[in-house]
CSV table of C-alpha atoms in Angstrom, one decimal:
chain,number,residue,atom,x,y,z
A,1,MET,CA,-8.0,9.0,34.6
A,2,ALA,CA,-5.4,11.6,34.6
A,3,VAL,CA,-3.0,13.0,32.0
A,4,PHE,CA,0.2,13.9,32.5
A,5,ILE,CA,3.4,15.4,30.4
A,6,ASP,CA,6.2,12.0,31.6
A,7,ARG,CA,9.0,13.2,29.2
A,8,ILE,CA,10.3,16.9,27.0
A,9,THR,CA,13.1,16.9,25.0
A,10,VAL,CA,13.9,19.7,22.5
A,11,GLU,CA,17.4,20.7,21.0
A,12,SER,CA,18.1,24.1,19.3
A,13,LEU,CA,15.7,26.8,21.3
A,14,GLY,CA,17.3,29.8,21.7
A,15,PRO,CA,19.5,29.8,24.8
A,16,ILE,CA,18.8,25.9,25.2
A,17,THR,CA,21.1,23.7,23.3
A,18,LYS,CA,19.1,20.5,24.0
A,19,VAL,CA,17.9,19.7,26.6
A,20,ASP,CA,15.8,15.5,28.2
A,21,LEU,CA,13.6,16.1,30.9
A,22,GLU,CA,11.6,13.5,32.5
A,23,LEU,CA,8.9,15.0,35.1
A,24,GLY,CA,7.2,14.0,38.6
A,25,SER,CA,3.8,14.5,39.6
A,26,PHE,CA,5.5,18.0,40.5
A,27,ASN,CA,7.8,20.1,38.8
A,28,LEU,CA,10.1,23.2,39.2
A,29,ILE,CA,11.8,24.2,36.8
A,30,TYR,CA,14.2,27.6,37.3
A,31,GLY,CA,16.7,29.6,35.7
A,32,HIS,CA,17.7,33.1,35.5
A,33,ASN,CA,16.0,35.7,32.9
A,34,GLU,CA,16.9,35.2,29.2
A,35,LYS,CA,17.6,31.3,29.5
A,36,GLY,CA,14.8,30.4,27.5
A,37,LYS,CA,11.8,29.2,30.4
A,38,THR,CA,9.7,30.8,28.2
A,39,LEU,CA,11.1,29.5,25.3
A,40,LEU,CA,10.1,26.1,27.0
A,41,VAL,CA,7.0,26.9,28.1
A,42,GLU,CA,5.7,27.6,23.6
A,43,PHE,CA,7.5,25.2,22.3
A,44,ILE,CA,5.3,22.9,25.3
A,45,LEU,CA,2.0,25.0,23.7
A,46,ARG,CA,2.8,24.5,19.8
A,47,SER,CA,2.9,20.7,20.9
A,48,LEU,CA,0.0,20.3,22.7
A,49,PHE,CA,-2.3,22.6,21.3
A,50,LYS,CA,-3.7,23.3,17.9
A,51,ASP,CA,-5.5,26.4,18.4
A,52,LEU,CA,-3.2,29.7,19.8
A,53,SER,CA,-4.7,32.4,19.4
A,54,ASP,CA,-5.8,33.2,23.2
A,55,TRP,CA,-1.1,32.9,23.7
A,56,VAL,CA,0.9,36.0,22.4
A,57,LEU,CA,3.3,33.2,20.8
A,58,ARG,CA,7.2,34.4,19.6
A,59,PRO,CA,8.2,33.0,16.1
A,60,ALA,CA,8.5,29.1,16.4
A,61,ILE,CA,12.2,27.6,16.6
A,62,GLY,CA,13.3,24.3,17.9
A,63,ARG,CA,12.9,21.0,17.5
A,64,GLY,CA,11.8,18.3,19.5
A,65,HIS,CA,9.3,16.8,21.4
A,66,VAL,CA,6.6,16.4,24.4
A,67,ILE,CA,6.0,12.9,25.2
A,68,VAL,CA,1.8,12.7,27.0
A,69,SER,CA,0.3,10.0,29.2
A,70,GLY,CA,-3.1,9.1,30.4
A,71,LEU,CA,-5.1,10.2,27.0
A,72,GLY,CA,-7.3,6.5,26.8
A,73,GLY,CA,-3.7,4.0,26.5
A,74,ASP,CA,-0.3,4.2,26.1
A,75,GLN,CA,2.1,6.9,25.6
A,76,ILE,CA,1.4,9.5,22.9
A,77,ALA,CA,4.7,11.6,21.0
A,78,PHE,CA,3.1,15.0,20.4
A,79,THR,CA,5.2,17.7,17.9
A,80,PRO,CA,5.2,21.3,17.2
A,81,THR,CA,3.5,20.6,13.7
A,82,SER,CA,1.5,17.1,14.7
A,83,ILE,CA,-1.5,17.6,12.8
A,84,ARG,CA,-3.2,16.0,15.7
A,85,LYS,CA,-2.8,17.7,19.9
A,86,ILE,CA,-4.6,17.1,23.5
A,87,ASP,CA,-7.8,19.2,22.6
A,88,SER,CA,-8.9,16.8,20.5
A,89,PHE,CA,-8.3,14.3,22.6
A,90,LEU,CA,-10.0,16.2,25.5
A,91,GLU,CA,-12.9,16.1,23.1
A,92,THR,CA,-13.0,12.8,23.0
A,93,THR,CA,-12.5,11.2,25.6
A,94,LEU,CA,-13.6,14.2,28.4
A,95,PRO,CA,-17.1,14.9,26.3
A,96,GLY,CA,-18.8,18.3,28.1
A,97,LEU,CA,-15.8,20.2,28.3
A,98,PRO,CA,-15.5,23.8,27.3
A,99,PRO,CA,-13.4,24.0,24.2
A,100,LYS,CA,-10.5,26.2,24.8
A,101,MET,CA,-11.5,24.8,29.0
A,102,SER,CA,-6.6,24.7,27.5
A,103,ARG,CA,-6.4,27.9,28.5
A,104,LEU,CA,-7.1,28.2,31.7
A,105,LEU,CA,-4.6,25.1,32.2
A,106,VAL,CA,-0.9,26.7,31.1
A,107,ILE,CA,-0.1,30.5,32.3
A,108,LYS,CA,2.5,32.4,30.2
A,109,GLY,CA,5.3,34.4,32.1
A,110,ALA,CA,3.3,35.0,35.3
A,111,GLU,CA,0.9,36.8,33.4
A,112,LEU,CA,-1.4,36.4,36.2
A,113,GLY,CA,-3.5,39.3,36.2
A,114,MET,CA,-7.7,39.3,35.9
A,115,ASP,CA,-7.1,42.1,33.5
A,116,ASP,CA,-8.4,42.1,29.9
A,117,SER,CA,-5.6,44.6,29.2
A,118,VAL,CA,-3.3,40.9,29.9
A,119,HIS,CA,-2.3,39.4,26.8
A,120,GLY,CA,-2.9,35.8,28.1
A,121,GLY,CA,-4.4,36.6,31.3
A,122,VAL,CA,-7.6,35.1,32.4
A,123,ASP,CA,-10.2,37.8,33.5
A,124,LYS,CA,-13.8,36.8,34.9
A,125,ASN,CA,-15.4,37.3,31.9
A,126,VAL,CA,-13.0,34.2,31.0
A,127,ILE,CA,-14.1,32.6,33.4
A,128,ARG,CA,-17.7,32.7,32.7
A,129,GLY,CA,-17.3,31.6,29.5
A,130,TYR,CA,-15.3,29.2,30.2
A,131,LEU,CA,-17.2,27.4,33.1
A,132,SER,CA,-20.2,27.9,31.4
A,133,GLY,CA,-23.5,28.4,28.6
A,134,GLN,CA,-23.6,32.5,28.6
A,135,PRO,CA,-22.1,33.3,25.1
A,136,THR,CA,-23.6,30.7,23.5
A,137,ILE,CA,-26.7,31.7,24.7
A,138,ASP,CA,-25.5,34.8,24.4
A,139,ALA,CA,-25.0,34.2,20.1
A,140,ILE,CA,-28.4,32.7,19.6
A,141,LEU,CA,-29.6,36.2,21.1
A,142,GLY,CA,-27.3,37.9,18.8
A,143,LYS,CA,-29.7,36.2,16.1
A,144,ILE,CA,-32.6,36.9,16.6
A,145,PRO,CA,-35.0,40.1,16.1
A,146,ILE,CA,-35.9,42.2,18.8
A,147,THR,CA,-39.3,42.1,17.9
A,148,VAL,CA,-39.3,38.8,17.8
A,149,GLN,CA,-37.7,38.4,21.6
A,150,LYS,CA,-40.1,40.7,23.1
A,151,ALA,CA,-42.9,38.6,21.8
A,152,THR,CA,-44.7,37.1,24.2
A,153,ILE,CA,-46.8,33.9,24.2
A,154,GLU,CA,-50.1,33.5,26.1
A,155,ASN,CA,-52.3,29.9,25.5
A,156,GLY,CA,-50.4,28.7,22.8
A,157,ILE,CA,-50.7,32.6,20.4
A,158,ILE,CA,-47.6,34.0,19.2
A,159,LYS,CA,-47.9,38.5,20.6
A,160,GLY,CA,-46.0,41.1,19.6
A,161,ASN,CA,-46.1,43.8,17.6
A,162,ASN,CA,-46.8,43.7,14.0
A,163,GLN,CA,-43.3,43.5,12.5
A,164,GLY,CA,-40.5,41.4,10.5
A,165,ASP,CA,-40.5,38.0,11.7
A,166,ILE,CA,-44.3,38.9,13.5
A,167,LYS,CA,-45.8,40.2,11.3
A,168,ARG,CA,-45.2,36.8,8.1
A,169,LEU,CA,-46.0,34.4,10.4
A,170,ARG,CA,-49.5,36.3,10.9
A,171,LYS,CA,-49.6,36.9,7.0
A,172,ALA,CA,-49.1,32.6,6.9
A,173,GLN,CA,-51.9,32.0,9.4
A,174,SER,CA,-53.8,34.1,7.2
A,175,LYS,CA,-53.4,31.9,4.1
A,176,LYS,CA,-53.5,29.2,6.4
A,177,ARG,CA,-57.1,29.5,6.7
A,178,ARG,CA,-58.4,30.9,3.7
A,179,LEU,CA,-57.1,27.4,2.3
A,180,ASP,CA,-58.9,26.0,4.8
A,181,GLU,CA,-62.3,27.5,4.1
A,182,LEU,CA,-61.9,26.3,0.9
A,183,PHE,CA,-60.9,22.3,1.1
A,184,ASP,CA,-64.1,23.0,3.4
A,185,GLU,CA,-66.1,24.8,0.2
A,186,LEU,CA,-64.4,21.5,-1.6
A,187,ASP,CA,-66.0,19.6,0.2
A,188,ARG,CA,-69.5,20.7,0.6
A,189,LEU,CA,-69.3,22.1,-3.0
A,190,TYR,CA,-68.1,18.6,-4.6
A,191,SER,CA,-67.5,16.2,-3.0
A,192,LYS,CA,-70.1,15.6,-1.1
A,193,GLY,CA,-72.4,13.6,-4.6
A,194,ARG,CA,-69.3,11.6,-4.3
A,195,ILE,CA,-69.3,10.7,-1.1
A,196,GLN,CA,-73.2,10.2,-2.0
A,197,GLU,CA,-71.9,7.6,-3.4
A,198,LEU,CA,-69.7,6.0,-2.4
A,199,ARG,CA,-72.8,5.1,1.1
A,200,GLU,CA,-74.9,4.1,-1.7
A,201,ASN,CA,-72.3,1.1,-2.1
A,202,GLN,CA,-71.4,0.0,1.2
A,203,GLN,CA,-74.9,-1.1,1.0
A,204,GLN,CA,-75.5,-2.6,-1.3
A,205,LEU,CA,-72.1,-4.1,-0.8
A,206,ILE,CA,-73.9,-4.7,3.0
A,207,GLU,CA,-77.3,-6.2,1.9
A,208,GLU,CA,-74.8,-8.3,-1.0
A,209,LYS,CA,-73.3,-10.5,1.9
A,210,ASN,CA,-76.0,-10.8,4.4
A,211,GLU,CA,-77.3,-12.4,1.4
A,212,LEU,CA,-74.9,-14.5,0.8
A,213,LEU,CA,-74.6,-15.6,4.1
A,214,LYS,CA,-78.3,-16.4,4.2
A,215,ALA,CA,-77.7,-19.1,1.0
A,216,LYS,CA,-74.8,-20.1,3.0
A,217,ARG,CA,-76.4,-21.0,6.2
A,218,ASN,CA,-79.2,-22.6,4.2
A,219,GLN,CA,-76.3,-24.6,2.3
A,220,ALA,CA,-74.4,-25.5,5.5
A,221,TYR,CA,-78.1,-26.8,6.4
A,222,LEU,CA,-79.1,-28.9,3.4
A,223,TYR,CA,-75.4,-30.4,3.6
A,224,ASP,CA,-76.0,-31.6,7.2
A,225,ARG,CA,-79.3,-33.7,6.6
A,226,ARG,CA,-77.9,-35.1,3.4
A,227,LYS,CA,-74.5,-36.0,5.9
A,228,SER,CA,-77.1,-37.6,8.2
A,229,GLU,CA,-78.8,-39.8,5.7
A,230,LEU,CA,-76.1,-40.7,4.3
A,231,GLN,CA,-75.8,-42.1,8.5
A,232,THR,CA,-78.2,-43.4,7.9
A,233,GLU,CA,-77.7,-45.6,5.6
A,234,LEU,CA,-74.4,-46.9,5.7
A,235,ALA,CA,-76.4,-48.1,9.2
A,236,LEU,CA,-78.3,-50.3,7.4
A,237,ILE,CA,-75.3,-51.9,5.0
A,238,PRO,CA,-74.2,-54.9,6.4
A,239,GLU,CA,-70.6,-54.9,7.4
A,240,GLU,CA,-69.2,-57.3,6.1
A,241,LEU,CA,-70.3,-55.5,2.7
A,242,LEU,CA,-68.7,-52.8,3.8
A,243,GLN,CA,-65.5,-54.6,4.4
A,244,ASN,CA,-65.3,-56.3,0.8
A,245,THR,CA,-65.8,-52.8,-0.4
A,246,ARG,CA,-62.9,-51.2,1.4
A,247,ASN,CA,-60.8,-54.3,0.1
A,248,GLU,CA,-61.5,-54.3,-3.1
A,249,ILE,CA,-61.5,-50.0,-3.3
A,250,SER,CA,-57.6,-51.3,-1.4
A,251,ALA,CA,-57.1,-53.6,-4.7
A,252,TYR,CA,-58.1,-51.3,-6.8
A,253,ARG,CA,-55.5,-48.5,-5.3
A,254,LEU,CA,-53.2,-51.2,-5.6
A,255,ILE,CA,-53.0,-51.8,-8.6
A,256,GLU,CA,-53.7,-47.8,-9.8
A,257,GLU,CA,-50.8,-47.7,-8.3
A,258,GLN,CA,-48.5,-50.2,-10.2
A,259,ILE,CA,-50.3,-48.7,-13.6
A,260,LYS,CA,-49.1,-45.5,-13.0
A,261,SER,CA,-44.9,-46.9,-12.2
A,262,LYS,CA,-45.4,-48.6,-15.4
A,263,GLU,CA,-46.6,-46.2,-17.4
A,264,GLN,CA,-43.3,-43.9,-15.1
A,265,GLU,CA,-41.1,-46.8,-17.0
A,266,LEU,CA,-42.5,-46.3,-20.1
A,267,GLU,CA,-42.2,-42.8,-19.8
A,268,VAL,CA,-38.9,-43.0,-19.5
A,269,LEU,CA,-38.1,-45.8,-22.7
A,270,GLY,CA,-39.5,-43.1,-24.3
A,271,SER,CA,-39.2,-44.2,-28.1
A,272,ILE,CA,-37.4,-47.9,-27.5
A,273,ASP,CA,-40.7,-49.5,-29.7
A,274,ASP,CA,-39.3,-46.6,-32.7
A,275,ASP,CA,-35.9,-46.9,-32.4
A,276,TYR,CA,-36.8,-50.5,-32.2
A,277,ARG,CA,-39.2,-51.5,-35.7
A,278,TRP,CA,-36.6,-48.6,-37.5
A,279,LEU,CA,-33.3,-50.2,-37.1
A,280,GLY,CA,-34.8,-53.8,-38.2
A,281,GLU,CA,-35.4,-52.2,-41.0
A,282,ALA,CA,-32.8,-49.8,-41.7
A,283,ILE,CA,-30.1,-53.4,-40.8
A,284,ASP,CA,-32.7,-55.7,-44.2
A,285,GLN,CA,-32.1,-52.1,-46.8
A,286,TYR,CA,-28.7,-52.1,-45.9
A,287,GLU,CA,-27.6,-55.3,-46.0
A,288,GLN,CA,-29.0,-55.2,-49.5
A,289,ARG,CA,-27.5,-53.0,-50.8
A,290,PHE,CA,-25.3,-50.9,-49.3
A,291,GLU,CA,-23.2,-54.0,-47.5
A,292,VAL,CA,-22.1,-56.1,-51.3
A,293,ASP,CA,-19.5,-54.6,-51.7
A,294,HIS,CA,-19.1,-52.4,-55.1
A,295,PHE,CA,-15.6,-52.6,-56.7
A,296,GLU,CA,-14.8,-49.7,-59.4
A,297,PRO,CA,-13.3,-50.9,-62.6
A,298,ARG,CA,-9.6,-51.6,-62.4
A,299,ARG,CA,-7.6,-48.9,-64.9
A,300,ILE,CA,-5.2,-51.6,-65.7
A,301,PHE,CA,-7.4,-52.8,-68.2
A,302,LEU,CA,-8.0,-49.2,-70.0
A,303,ILE,CA,-4.9,-48.4,-70.1
A,304,LEU,CA,-4.0,-51.8,-71.5
A,305,THR,CA,-6.2,-51.4,-74.2
A,306,ILE,CA,-5.6,-48.2,-74.8
A,307,LEU,CA,-1.2,-48.6,-74.9
A,308,PHE,CA,-2.6,-51.5,-77.7
A,309,LEU,CA,-5.0,-49.2,-79.8
A,310,VAL,CA,-2.2,-47.0,-79.7
A,311,GLY,CA,1.0,-50.0,-80.7
A,312,ALA,CA,-1.8,-50.6,-83.6
A,313,LEU,CA,-2.6,-47.5,-84.7
A,314,ALA,CA,2.1,-46.4,-84.2
A,315,THR,CA,2.4,-49.7,-86.6
A,316,GLY,CA,-0.5,-49.5,-89.0
A,317,LEU,CA,2.1,-46.3,-89.9
A,318,TYR,CA,4.9,-48.2,-91.3
A,319,GLY,CA,3.0,-50.3,-93.3
A,320,ILE,CA,3.2,-53.0,-91.3
A,321,ALA,CA,0.3,-55.2,-92.1
A,322,ILE,CA,-0.4,-58.1,-89.5
A,323,LEU,CA,0.9,-56.2,-85.9
A,324,PRO,CA,-1.5,-53.7,-86.1
A,325,GLY,CA,-4.6,-56.0,-86.3
A,326,VAL,CA,-3.2,-58.5,-83.9
A,327,LEU,CA,-2.8,-55.7,-81.5
A,328,VAL,CA,-5.7,-54.0,-81.7
A,329,LEU,CA,-7.4,-57.4,-81.3
A,330,LEU,CA,-5.7,-57.9,-78.2
A,331,ALA,CA,-6.6,-54.1,-76.4
A,332,MET,CA,-9.9,-55.8,-76.9
A,333,ALA,CA,-10.0,-58.3,-74.5
A,334,PRO,CA,-8.7,-55.7,-71.1
A,335,GLY,CA,-11.4,-53.3,-73.1
A,336,TRP,CA,-14.2,-56.1,-72.7
A,337,LEU,CA,-13.5,-56.5,-68.6
A,338,TYR,CA,-13.3,-52.8,-68.1
A,339,ILE,CA,-16.6,-52.3,-69.9
A,340,ARG,CA,-18.2,-54.8,-68.4
A,341,GLN,CA,-16.9,-53.4,-64.3
A,342,LEU,CA,-17.5,-50.4,-64.7
A,343,ARG,CA,-21.7,-51.4,-66.1
A,344,SER,CA,-21.8,-53.7,-62.9
A,345,PHE,CA,-20.5,-50.7,-60.9
A,346,VAL,CA,-23.0,-48.5,-62.1
A,347,VAL,CA,-25.8,-50.7,-62.2
A,348,SER,CA,-25.0,-51.3,-58.5
A,349,ALA,CA,-23.4,-48.5,-56.9
A,350,PRO,CA,-27.1,-47.5,-54.6
A,351,SER,CA,-27.5,-43.8,-54.2
A,352,GLN,CA,-25.2,-41.5,-52.4
A,353,GLU,CA,-28.2,-39.7,-51.3
A,354,GLU,CA,-30.4,-42.1,-49.7
A,355,LYS,CA,-26.8,-44.3,-47.8
A,356,GLN,CA,-26.8,-40.4,-46.9
A,357,LYS,CA,-30.1,-40.8,-45.2
A,358,LEU,CA,-30.0,-43.3,-43.6
A,359,GLU,CA,-26.8,-41.9,-41.8
A,360,ALA,CA,-28.2,-39.0,-41.1
A,361,GLU,CA,-31.0,-40.7,-39.3
A,362,PHE,CA,-29.5,-43.2,-37.6
A,363,GLN,CA,-27.0,-40.4,-35.7
A,364,ARG,CA,-30.2,-38.3,-35.0
A,365,ARG,CA,-31.4,-41.6,-33.2
A,366,PHE,CA,-28.4,-43.1,-31.1
A,367,ASP,CA,-26.4,-39.9,-31.0
A,368,GLU,CA,-23.4,-41.3,-32.8
A,369,PRO,CA,-22.5,-42.1,-36.6
A,370,LEU,CA,-23.1,-45.1,-38.7
A,371,THR,CA,-19.8,-47.2,-39.6
A,372,GLY,CA,-21.7,-50.4,-40.5
A,373,MET,CA,-23.6,-53.4,-40.5
A,374,PRO,CA,-21.6,-54.8,-36.6
A,375,LEU,CA,-22.0,-51.4,-35.6
A,376,MET,CA,-26.2,-51.5,-36.2
A,377,GLN,CA,-25.8,-55.3,-35.2
A,378,GLU,CA,-24.3,-54.7,-32.0
A,379,ASN,CA,-27.2,-51.1,-31.1
A,380,LYS,CA,-30.2,-53.5,-31.8
A,381,LYS,CA,-29.3,-56.4,-29.7
A,382,ARG,CA,-29.2,-54.3,-26.9
A,383,LEU,CA,-32.3,-52.8,-28.1
A,384,VAL,CA,-33.8,-56.3,-27.7
A,385,GLU,CA,-34.3,-56.6,-24.4
A,386,LEU,CA,-35.7,-52.7,-23.7
A,387,TYR,CA,-37.7,-53.3,-26.1
A,388,TYR,CA,-39.8,-56.7,-25.1
A,389,ARG,CA,-40.1,-54.6,-21.9
A,390,SER,CA,-41.5,-51.5,-23.5
A,391,GLN,CA,-44.1,-54.0,-24.9
A,392,GLU,CA,-44.5,-55.6,-21.1
A,393,LEU,CA,-45.1,-52.9,-20.0
A,394,SER,CA,-47.5,-51.3,-22.5
A,395,ASN,CA,-49.6,-55.2,-22.0
A,396,GLY,CA,-49.8,-55.0,-18.9
A,397,ILE,CA,-51.2,-51.6,-19.3
A,398,GLN,CA,-53.3,-51.7,-21.0
A,399,ASP,CA,-54.8,-55.6,-19.2
A,400,GLY,CA,-55.0,-53.9,-16.4
A,401,TYR,CA,-52.3,-55.0,-14.2
């Protein structure tokens, strides 16, 4: 695709105060000397190219932009301060083009002379450098020593004066030959025993393989002969007996599958039997030792007893003869009741440690806290059906059905 400058807009460019040019395929800009034509060309050069070493330019002035089309997309605006220039696009869109081909695209200030002394001019060396790979070849040759350049290759062997790189190459080749000789000597003197040992092991393994192959063939022959004998014996067995045997085998396999299924179900039930038995014993124990309500001794009896005794003591101190005895008799009644209730509580109270053990075991088995007899009865009722199913499965497995 052709590349065109579509528009040029500049301001404060020396004599050019402001200009906005919309360009076509061919454009002619003319004017008197010192009217800014060269400044406009230099502004275009600074906007489009990043390498300006091939031109002698005056200090940069002015501002604006150059709009270019044909670079693989929409129009692109370039300014003197743009980071990416047109030669960057040419390197990617037109690979193989000489990097400084831009010098041939612009002639500034009518410098058309084919002379090296003319700044910005174009001479034969410039054209040859841009249109051929000779500079690259010259650069490569400049880094190759003269001794190497004069060397020749005959039958794959480099020949030349024994100097510089060629001398170092011959020394390296000599060291390599010496190393090869040492490796050969090492193989000849020290590796022979190991090689011989490996060969003997190889021969032994081959003999063992052959023996195993013979044994395999012999065993195969014995199996084949036994197979023929069994087939002969099978032909002598009545078909009815064979069919009955097949039926019995089928029945056996069916029973085996049923037993396996019951074993799996019994395994799922797990410890139902043990939990059920433990819960029955726990309920009996709970009814006997923990279910009966135990009331603590009423403190009112103790308070009355203390009050009557204090009253008897007080009246006695004041010398009242009959009232202290009456109060003592009155204190005996609530005191006797309190002592009786206290004794009943101590004798009939359950062991706290045993109760805690029972509650902990219930929590472990049923994963819920024990709150009383109703909960134990509820769990037992739930386990009854599973318990009898477990017993049924166990008996069925033992009986073989």
